[in-house]
Short mmCIF file of C-alpha atoms and ligand atoms in Angstrom, two decimals:
data_model
loop_
_atom_site.label_atom_id
_atom_site.label_comp_id
_atom_site.label_asym_id
_atom_site.label_seq_id
_atom_site.Cartn_x
_atom_site.Cartn_y
_atom_site.Cartn_z
CA UNK A 16 -14.17 6.64 31.98
CA UNK A 17 -11.21 7.68 29.44
CA UNK A 18 -12.87 5.80 26.55
CA UNK A 19 -15.86 7.12 27.26
CA UNK A 20 -14.31 11.01 26.94
CA UNK A 21 -12.37 9.95 23.48
CA UNK A 22 -15.39 8.09 22.46
CA UNK A 23 -17.91 11.80 22.92
CA UNK A 24 -14.54 13.41 21.11
CA UNK A 25 -14.72 11.61 17.78
CA UNK A 26 -18.81 11.97 17.74
CA UNK A 27 -18.70 15.66 18.28
CA UNK A 28 -15.83 15.94 15.67
CA UNK A 29 -13.55 17.72 18.56
CA UNK A 30 -9.92 17.12 17.64
CA UNK A 31 -7.87 14.26 19.68
CA UNK A 32 -4.80 15.49 20.47
CA UNK A 33 -0.67 14.09 21.45
CA UNK A 34 -1.57 14.11 25.26
CA UNK A 35 -5.22 13.00 25.75
CA UNK A 36 -5.68 9.36 25.80
CA UNK A 37 -6.31 8.02 22.95
CA UNK A 38 -7.09 3.66 22.17
CA UNK A 39 -4.00 1.92 21.76
CA UNK A 40 -5.28 -0.11 18.21
CA UNK A 41 -6.21 4.17 17.28
CA UNK A 42 -2.36 5.11 18.57
CA UNK A 43 -1.23 2.08 16.19
CA UNK A 44 -2.72 2.60 12.98
CA UNK A 45 -2.57 5.98 13.06
CA UNK A 46 1.18 5.19 13.24
CA UNK A 47 0.79 2.93 10.60
CA UNK A 48 -0.91 5.00 8.50
CA UNK A 49 0.78 8.46 8.96
CA UNK A 50 3.90 6.65 8.95
CA UNK A 51 2.79 5.40 4.92
CA UNK A 52 2.46 8.28 3.98
CA UNK A 53 5.75 9.66 5.19
CA UNK A 54 7.57 6.90 3.42
CA UNK A 55 5.51 7.76 -0.28
CA UNK A 56 6.31 10.66 -0.15
CA UNK A 57 9.95 10.21 0.76
CA UNK A 58 9.58 7.67 -1.98
CA UNK A 59 7.36 9.57 -4.76
CA UNK A 60 10.90 11.85 -4.90
CA UNK A 61 12.82 9.59 -6.95
CA UNK A 62 10.56 8.45 -9.86
CA UNK A 63 9.96 12.36 -10.57
CA UNK A 64 13.95 13.40 -8.69
CA UNK A 65 15.33 11.19 -11.78
CA UNK A 66 13.75 13.67 -14.75
CA UNK A 67 15.86 17.54 -13.24
CA UNK A 68 18.62 16.65 -14.82
CA UNK A 69 16.43 16.03 -18.33
CA UNK A 70 13.54 18.96 -17.59
CA UNK A 71 13.25 20.39 -21.73
CA UNK A 72 14.56 23.98 -20.01
CA UNK A 73 15.58 26.11 -17.34
CA UNK A 74 11.83 26.74 -16.00
CA UNK A 75 10.37 23.37 -16.38
CA UNK A 76 13.93 22.07 -14.08
CA UNK A 77 13.05 24.77 -11.08
CA UNK A 78 9.23 24.19 -11.58
CA UNK A 79 10.45 20.62 -10.70
CA UNK A 80 13.02 20.85 -8.02
CA UNK A 81 10.52 23.24 -6.46
CA UNK A 82 7.86 20.14 -7.07
CA UNK A 83 10.20 17.32 -5.67
CA UNK A 84 11.51 19.49 -2.01
CA UNK A 85 7.67 20.11 -1.69
CA UNK A 86 7.26 15.90 -1.01
CA UNK A 87 10.54 16.42 1.27
CA UNK A 88 8.70 19.14 3.00
CA UNK A 89 5.49 16.74 3.31
CA UNK A 90 7.94 14.31 4.54
CA UNK A 91 8.74 15.62 7.19
CA UNK A 92 5.15 17.40 8.96
CA UNK A 93 4.30 13.57 8.04
CA UNK A 94 7.20 12.19 10.88
CA UNK A 95 6.98 14.26 13.04
CA UNK A 96 2.79 14.20 13.31
CA UNK A 97 3.72 10.56 13.32
CA UNK A 98 6.24 11.00 16.55
CA UNK A 99 3.99 12.70 18.03
CA UNK A 100 2.33 9.56 18.79
CA UNK A 101 5.34 9.08 20.40
CA UNK A 102 7.82 6.86 18.08
CA UNK A 103 10.88 7.33 16.40
CA UNK A 104 11.06 9.06 13.14
CA UNK A 105 14.65 6.76 12.84
CA UNK A 106 12.37 3.83 13.73
CA UNK A 107 10.17 4.22 11.46
CA UNK A 108 12.99 4.44 8.29
CA UNK A 109 14.37 1.61 10.11
CA UNK A 110 10.77 -0.04 9.58
CA UNK A 111 10.42 1.06 5.73
CA UNK A 112 13.79 0.18 5.00
CA UNK A 113 13.68 -3.44 6.70
CA UNK A 114 10.40 -3.63 4.77
CA UNK A 115 8.17 -4.13 7.36
CA UNK A 116 6.23 -0.37 7.19
CA UNK A 117 4.60 0.46 3.29
CA UNK A 118 4.72 3.20 1.17
CA UNK A 119 2.54 4.06 -1.60
CA UNK A 120 2.10 1.37 -4.73
CA UNK A 121 2.20 4.23 -7.49
CA UNK A 122 5.93 5.08 -6.80
CA UNK A 123 6.72 1.34 -8.04
CA UNK A 124 6.43 2.39 -12.00
CA UNK A 125 9.47 4.00 -14.05
CA UNK A 126 8.95 7.61 -15.14
CA UNK A 127 10.22 5.94 -18.56
CA UNK A 128 9.13 10.10 -20.32
CA UNK A 129 8.91 14.12 -19.89
CA UNK A 130 5.43 12.95 -20.06
CA UNK A 131 5.73 10.80 -17.40
CA UNK A 132 6.26 14.04 -14.83
CA UNK A 133 2.77 16.02 -16.57
CA UNK A 134 1.02 12.76 -15.71
CA UNK A 135 2.39 11.91 -12.08
CA UNK A 136 1.78 15.48 -11.84
CA UNK A 137 -2.46 15.50 -13.00
CA UNK A 138 -3.16 12.06 -12.05
CA UNK A 139 -0.98 11.39 -8.87
CA UNK A 140 -1.33 14.15 -7.07
CA UNK A 141 -4.88 14.22 -8.28
CA UNK A 142 -6.25 11.01 -6.73
CA UNK A 143 -3.67 12.60 -3.64
CA UNK A 144 -5.29 15.67 -3.45
CA UNK A 145 -8.59 13.29 -3.54
CA UNK A 146 -7.33 10.84 -0.43
CA UNK A 147 -6.24 13.94 1.61
CA UNK A 148 -9.17 16.78 1.35
CA UNK A 149 -10.65 15.01 3.72
CA UNK A 150 -7.70 13.68 6.46
CA UNK A 151 -7.62 17.72 6.99
CA UNK A 152 -10.95 17.20 8.86
CA UNK A 153 -9.13 14.07 10.39
CA UNK A 154 -9.88 13.28 14.25
CA UNK A 155 -6.07 13.06 15.26
CA UNK A 156 -4.68 16.57 15.19
CA UNK A 157 -1.20 16.84 14.03
CA UNK A 158 -2.39 14.89 11.07
CA UNK A 159 -5.40 17.07 10.38
CA UNK A 160 -3.17 19.94 10.97
CA UNK A 161 -0.12 18.80 8.86
CA UNK A 162 -2.69 17.93 6.04
CA UNK A 163 -3.60 21.82 5.40
CA UNK A 164 -0.54 22.56 3.86
CA UNK A 165 0.05 19.52 2.50
CA UNK A 166 -3.29 19.73 -0.15
CA UNK A 167 -1.94 23.66 -0.99
CA UNK A 168 0.93 22.45 -2.03
CA UNK A 169 -0.15 19.11 -4.17
CA UNK A 170 -2.79 21.55 -5.75
CA UNK A 171 -0.05 23.20 -7.60
CA UNK A 172 1.42 20.05 -7.75
CA UNK A 173 -1.08 19.34 -10.03
CA UNK A 174 -1.73 22.79 -11.94
CA UNK A 175 1.79 22.11 -13.39
CA UNK A 176 0.98 18.41 -14.35
CA UNK A 177 -2.17 19.37 -16.19
CA UNK A 178 0.02 22.28 -18.31
CA UNK A 179 3.01 20.16 -18.62
CA UNK A 180 0.21 17.83 -20.91
CA UNK A 181 -1.92 20.37 -21.44
CA UNK A 182 1.39 21.56 -23.60
CA UNK A 183 2.43 18.24 -24.80
CA UNK A 184 -1.02 17.65 -26.26
CA UNK A 185 -0.83 20.86 -28.03
CA UNK A 186 2.66 20.40 -29.33
CA UNK A 187 3.79 18.02 -32.75
CA UNK A 188 1.90 14.71 -32.91
CA UNK A 189 5.09 13.20 -31.39
CA UNK A 190 5.00 14.70 -28.25
CA UNK A 191 0.50 14.58 -27.79
CA UNK A 192 1.46 10.56 -28.68
CA UNK A 193 4.12 10.59 -26.02
CA UNK A 194 1.40 12.57 -23.58
CA UNK A 195 -0.61 9.83 -24.06
CA UNK A 196 1.49 6.72 -23.49
CA UNK A 197 1.89 8.20 -20.15
CA UNK A 198 -1.55 8.72 -19.06
CA UNK A 199 -2.06 5.20 -20.93
CA UNK A 200 0.65 3.72 -18.07
CA UNK A 201 -0.55 6.24 -15.56
CA UNK A 202 -3.92 5.87 -15.39
CA UNK A 203 -4.63 2.23 -13.93
CA UNK A 204 -2.09 2.30 -10.96
CA UNK A 205 -3.49 6.08 -9.98
CA UNK A 206 -6.77 4.31 -9.48
CA UNK A 207 -4.79 1.49 -7.78
CA UNK A 208 -3.68 4.19 -4.79
CA UNK A 209 -7.33 4.33 -3.22
CA UNK A 210 -6.55 0.68 -1.90
CA UNK A 211 -8.37 -2.41 -2.57
CA UNK A 212 -12.04 -2.10 -2.73
CA UNK A 213 -14.04 -1.47 0.41
CA UNK A 214 -15.41 -5.16 0.51
CA UNK A 215 -11.22 -6.59 1.08
CA UNK A 216 -10.32 -3.76 2.75
CA UNK A 217 -8.96 -4.27 5.75
CA UNK A 218 -9.48 -0.89 7.81
CA UNK A 219 -11.56 0.90 6.49
CA UNK A 220 -14.45 0.21 8.87
CA UNK A 221 -12.22 1.24 11.97
CA UNK A 222 -10.68 3.98 10.47
CA UNK A 223 -13.74 5.94 9.19
CA UNK A 224 -15.84 4.84 12.94
CA UNK A 225 -12.24 6.47 14.14
CA UNK A 226 -12.66 9.04 11.82
CA UNK A 227 -9.42 9.08 10.64
CA UNK A 228 -10.35 8.15 7.24
CA UNK A 229 -13.83 10.37 6.45
CA UNK A 230 -14.22 8.27 3.10
CA UNK A 231 -14.14 4.69 2.47
CA UNK A 232 -11.40 3.66 -0.25
CA UNK A 233 -14.79 3.29 -3.11
CA UNK A 234 -16.15 6.36 -3.21
CA UNK A 235 -12.83 7.90 -3.22
CA UNK A 236 -11.82 6.52 -5.78
CA UNK A 237 -14.83 7.22 -8.12
CA UNK A 238 -14.70 10.81 -6.94
CA UNK A 239 -11.65 11.01 -8.82
CA UNK A 240 -12.90 9.63 -11.54
CA UNK A 241 -15.76 11.80 -11.90
CA UNK A 242 -13.13 14.50 -11.09
CA UNK A 243 -11.12 13.66 -14.03
CA UNK A 244 -12.82 12.44 -17.10
CA UNK A 245 -13.47 16.58 -17.61
CA UNK A 246 -10.16 17.38 -17.49
CA UNK A 247 -9.22 14.69 -19.76
CA UNK A 248 -11.65 16.51 -22.13
CA UNK A 249 -10.23 20.25 -21.52
CA UNK A 250 -6.82 18.54 -22.29
CA UNK A 251 -8.03 16.68 -25.57
CA UNK A 252 -6.02 13.12 -24.45
CA UNK A 253 -7.60 9.14 -24.04
CA UNK A 254 -8.59 8.20 -20.53
CA UNK A 255 -7.57 4.11 -21.52
CA UNK A 256 -10.96 3.07 -20.70
CA UNK A 257 -13.93 2.03 -22.84
CA UNK A 258 -15.86 1.90 -19.77
CA UNK A 259 -16.20 5.45 -18.62
CA UNK A 260 -19.53 6.50 -19.53
CA UNK A 261 -22.10 9.16 -17.56
CA UNK A 262 -24.76 6.90 -15.78
CA UNK A 263 -27.05 9.91 -15.16
CA UNK A 264 -29.14 7.41 -12.57
CA UNK A 265 -25.71 7.72 -10.54
CA UNK A 266 -24.62 11.07 -11.06
CA UNK A 267 -21.99 9.42 -11.63
CA UNK A 268 -19.42 8.22 -14.56
CA UNK A 269 -19.25 4.26 -14.65
CA UNK A 270 -15.51 3.23 -14.85
CA UNK A 271 -13.66 -0.59 -15.52
CA UNK A 272 -12.27 -1.28 -11.79
CA UNK A 273 -7.48 -1.37 -11.79
CA UNK A 274 -6.81 -5.15 -11.71
CA UNK A 275 -6.48 -5.54 -7.59
CA UNK A 276 -4.42 -8.77 -7.62
CA UNK A 277 -1.30 -6.39 -9.50
CA UNK A 278 -2.22 -3.41 -6.69
CA UNK A 279 -1.75 -6.72 -4.42
CA UNK A 280 2.00 -7.92 -6.06
CA UNK A 281 3.13 -4.78 -6.13
CA UNK A 282 2.20 -3.80 -2.08
CA UNK A 283 3.93 -7.01 -1.66
CA UNK A 284 7.04 -5.52 -3.34
CA UNK A 285 6.64 -7.44 -6.59
CA UNK A 286 6.15 -3.95 -8.85
CA UNK A 287 8.40 -3.50 -11.99
CA UNK A 288 10.61 -0.88 -9.01
CA UNK A 289 9.98 -2.16 -5.83
CA UNK A 290 13.26 -3.15 -5.34
CA UNK A 291 15.32 -0.42 -7.18
CA UNK A 292 13.35 2.02 -4.90
CA UNK A 293 14.65 0.59 -1.61
CA UNK A 294 18.06 0.09 -2.74
CA UNK A 295 18.01 4.11 -3.57
CA UNK A 296 16.36 5.33 0.16
CA UNK A 297 19.19 2.47 2.27
CA UNK A 298 22.09 4.67 0.14
CA UNK A 299 20.47 7.65 0.57
CA UNK A 300 19.41 7.13 4.25
CA UNK A 301 23.54 5.40 4.64
CA UNK A 302 24.98 8.00 2.62
CA UNK A 303 23.12 10.43 4.88
CA UNK A 304 24.36 9.49 7.43
CA UNK A 305 27.64 11.57 8.49
CA UNK A 306 24.67 14.34 8.79
CA UNK A 307 22.58 12.98 11.05
CA UNK A 308 26.31 12.62 13.31
CA UNK A 309 27.11 15.78 12.77
CA UNK A 310 23.64 17.36 13.93
CA UNK A 311 23.34 15.02 16.79
CA UNK A 312 27.81 16.75 17.46
CA UNK A 313 26.50 20.24 17.57
CA UNK A 314 22.95 19.46 19.75
CA UNK A 315 25.34 17.66 22.23
CA UNK A 316 27.84 20.53 22.17
CA UNK A 317 25.23 23.10 22.09
CA UNK A 318 23.56 21.59 25.24
CA UNK A 319 26.73 21.37 27.26
CA UNK A 320 27.16 25.16 26.72
CA UNK A 321 24.13 25.93 27.71
CA UNK A 322 24.10 23.70 30.80
CA UNK A 323 27.39 25.72 31.35
N1 BYC B 14 0.10 1.39 -1.64
O1 BYC B 14 -7.58 -2.13 4.51
P1 BYC B 14 -6.94 -0.65 3.59
C1 BYC B 14 1.63 11.34 -2.79
C2 BYC B 14 -2.78 -1.96 2.07
S1 BYC B 14 2.11 10.11 -1.09
C3 BYC B 14 0.03 0.32 -1.00
O2 BYC B 14 -7.78 -0.05 2.44
P2 BYC B 14 -6.30 1.87 4.52
C4 BYC B 14 2.96 11.87 -3.20
C5 BYC B 14 -2.76 -0.93 3.38
O3 BYC B 14 -1.64 -0.08 4.19
C6 BYC B 14 0.45 9.30 -1.67
N2 BYC B 14 -0.41 0.23 0.10
O4 BYC B 14 -6.05 0.22 4.18
C7 BYC B 14 4.16 11.94 -2.91
C8 BYC B 14 -2.85 -1.95 3.91
O5 BYC B 14 -1.88 -3.16 4.43
P3 BYC B 14 -1.07 -2.80 6.04
C9 BYC B 14 0.34 8.57 -0.50
C10 BYC B 14 -1.63 0.34 0.00
O6 BYC B 14 -5.41 2.10 5.56
C11 BYC B 14 4.56 12.08 -4.07
C12 BYC B 14 -3.69 -3.18 3.17
O7 BYC B 14 -3.32 -2.40 1.99
N3 BYC B 14 -1.31 8.55 0.14
O8 BYC B 14 0.51 11.43 -2.43
O9 BYC B 14 -7.08 2.12 5.45
C13 BYC B 14 4.94 12.84 -5.43
C14 BYC B 14 -5.66 -2.74 2.77
O10 BYC B 14 -5.50 -1.18 3.04
C15 BYC B 14 -2.71 0.73 -0.36
C16 BYC B 14 -1.57 8.22 1.34
O11 BYC B 14 -0.52 7.19 2.17
C17 BYC B 14 -1.46 0.93 -1.86
N4 BYC B 14 -2.01 2.23 -2.47
O12 BYC B 14 -6.17 2.62 3.50
C18 BYC B 14 3.35 12.66 -5.49
C19 BYC B 14 -2.50 8.61 2.18
N5 BYC B 14 -3.56 0.83 -0.75
O13 BYC B 14 -1.05 -1.31 6.28
C20 BYC B 14 2.47 11.99 -4.68
C21 BYC B 14 -2.78 8.07 3.59
C22 BYC B 14 -3.34 0.20 0.60
O14 BYC B 14 -2.27 -3.23 7.21
N6 BYC B 14 -3.18 7.06 3.73
N7 BYC B 14 -2.44 -0.30 1.45
O15 BYC B 14 -0.26 -3.55 6.20
C23 BYC B 14 -4.55 6.30 3.25
O16 BYC B 14 -5.73 7.38 2.93
C24 BYC B 14 -4.63 4.63 3.11
O17 BYC B 14 -3.48 4.21 4.24
C25 BYC B 14 -4.62 3.82 2.26
C26 BYC B 14 -5.28 2.91 2.59
C27 BYC B 14 -6.77 4.26 0.95
C28 BYC B 14 -3.77 4.20 0.98
#
């Protein structure tokens, strides 16, 4: 009976809310995906945060600080959405630090030059928007609602990345070369963000049936390529794939698939920056212990005052 109500709700595109009955596997796959997503936002602050002190002007610095703060905010909405499923944020952070929950592969690559900040905004946030706009229609209400605000902010992030690359691309030959180098390095990892091909994906079938994911990994990757190729033309930068060509029959751009063996290696912890990212996060968590203790002491004192 409960299962039937749940199935009907999903079939009717109604939202599942925290107090509604849901299958255990639906709950656990949501916790897995939302936690991974939250961890990605928080770890994702590192590659860009590394450039706050080196941004080339006060205006660029202020914009980058705002962007990195937005990512922290996204992490908080997502941890809150995960908590509505009965898990604790502390528990999720411990799982991340113990290497038992994942975060996006993309944040295990280094940011070598200022142009990387442009490439992250343009390509990484562009891929994120492509993946996340459909999540605004996810069957689980709190996740879907969190995604609405996140996507609005990601659109601004993508635009600022485009603008950085446009400026560099129309600057000196050295600046243009720096922009091209960043695009060359971030293109393939950005394609990998969408996950393995559907044929090799563990969760896509069930997650799309439950309307957690609205589309498979391959369809979203294709959408991203279709959106990005004309933008690269507008930037005057090349995408590092000779296989990109308009296919009139399919109505899409053909492109070369990324190296999925590299994706697997990065997911398994063997990317260029995996160890550094987790070490920095662990240190930040330990450094922040006094804030959590002070907040807990304040809450206990307040609760005591209210009870008196
Ligand atoms: N990286 O069956 P599949 C951002 C894992 S933050 C790492 O297709 P699923 C931003 C996958 O988890 C961007 N792991 O899985 C922040 C699974 O392993 P488990 C983050 C990956 O869940 C700051 C296994 O491989 N976005 O935008 O159906 C600055 C098999 O995959 C990856 C999100 O998290 C990967 N790339 O689909 C700027 C969006 N790909 O869990 C920007 C929400 C796959 O069985 N998440 N895996 O151990 C999703 O949409 C989906 O979870 C995915 C994967 C499409 C990522």
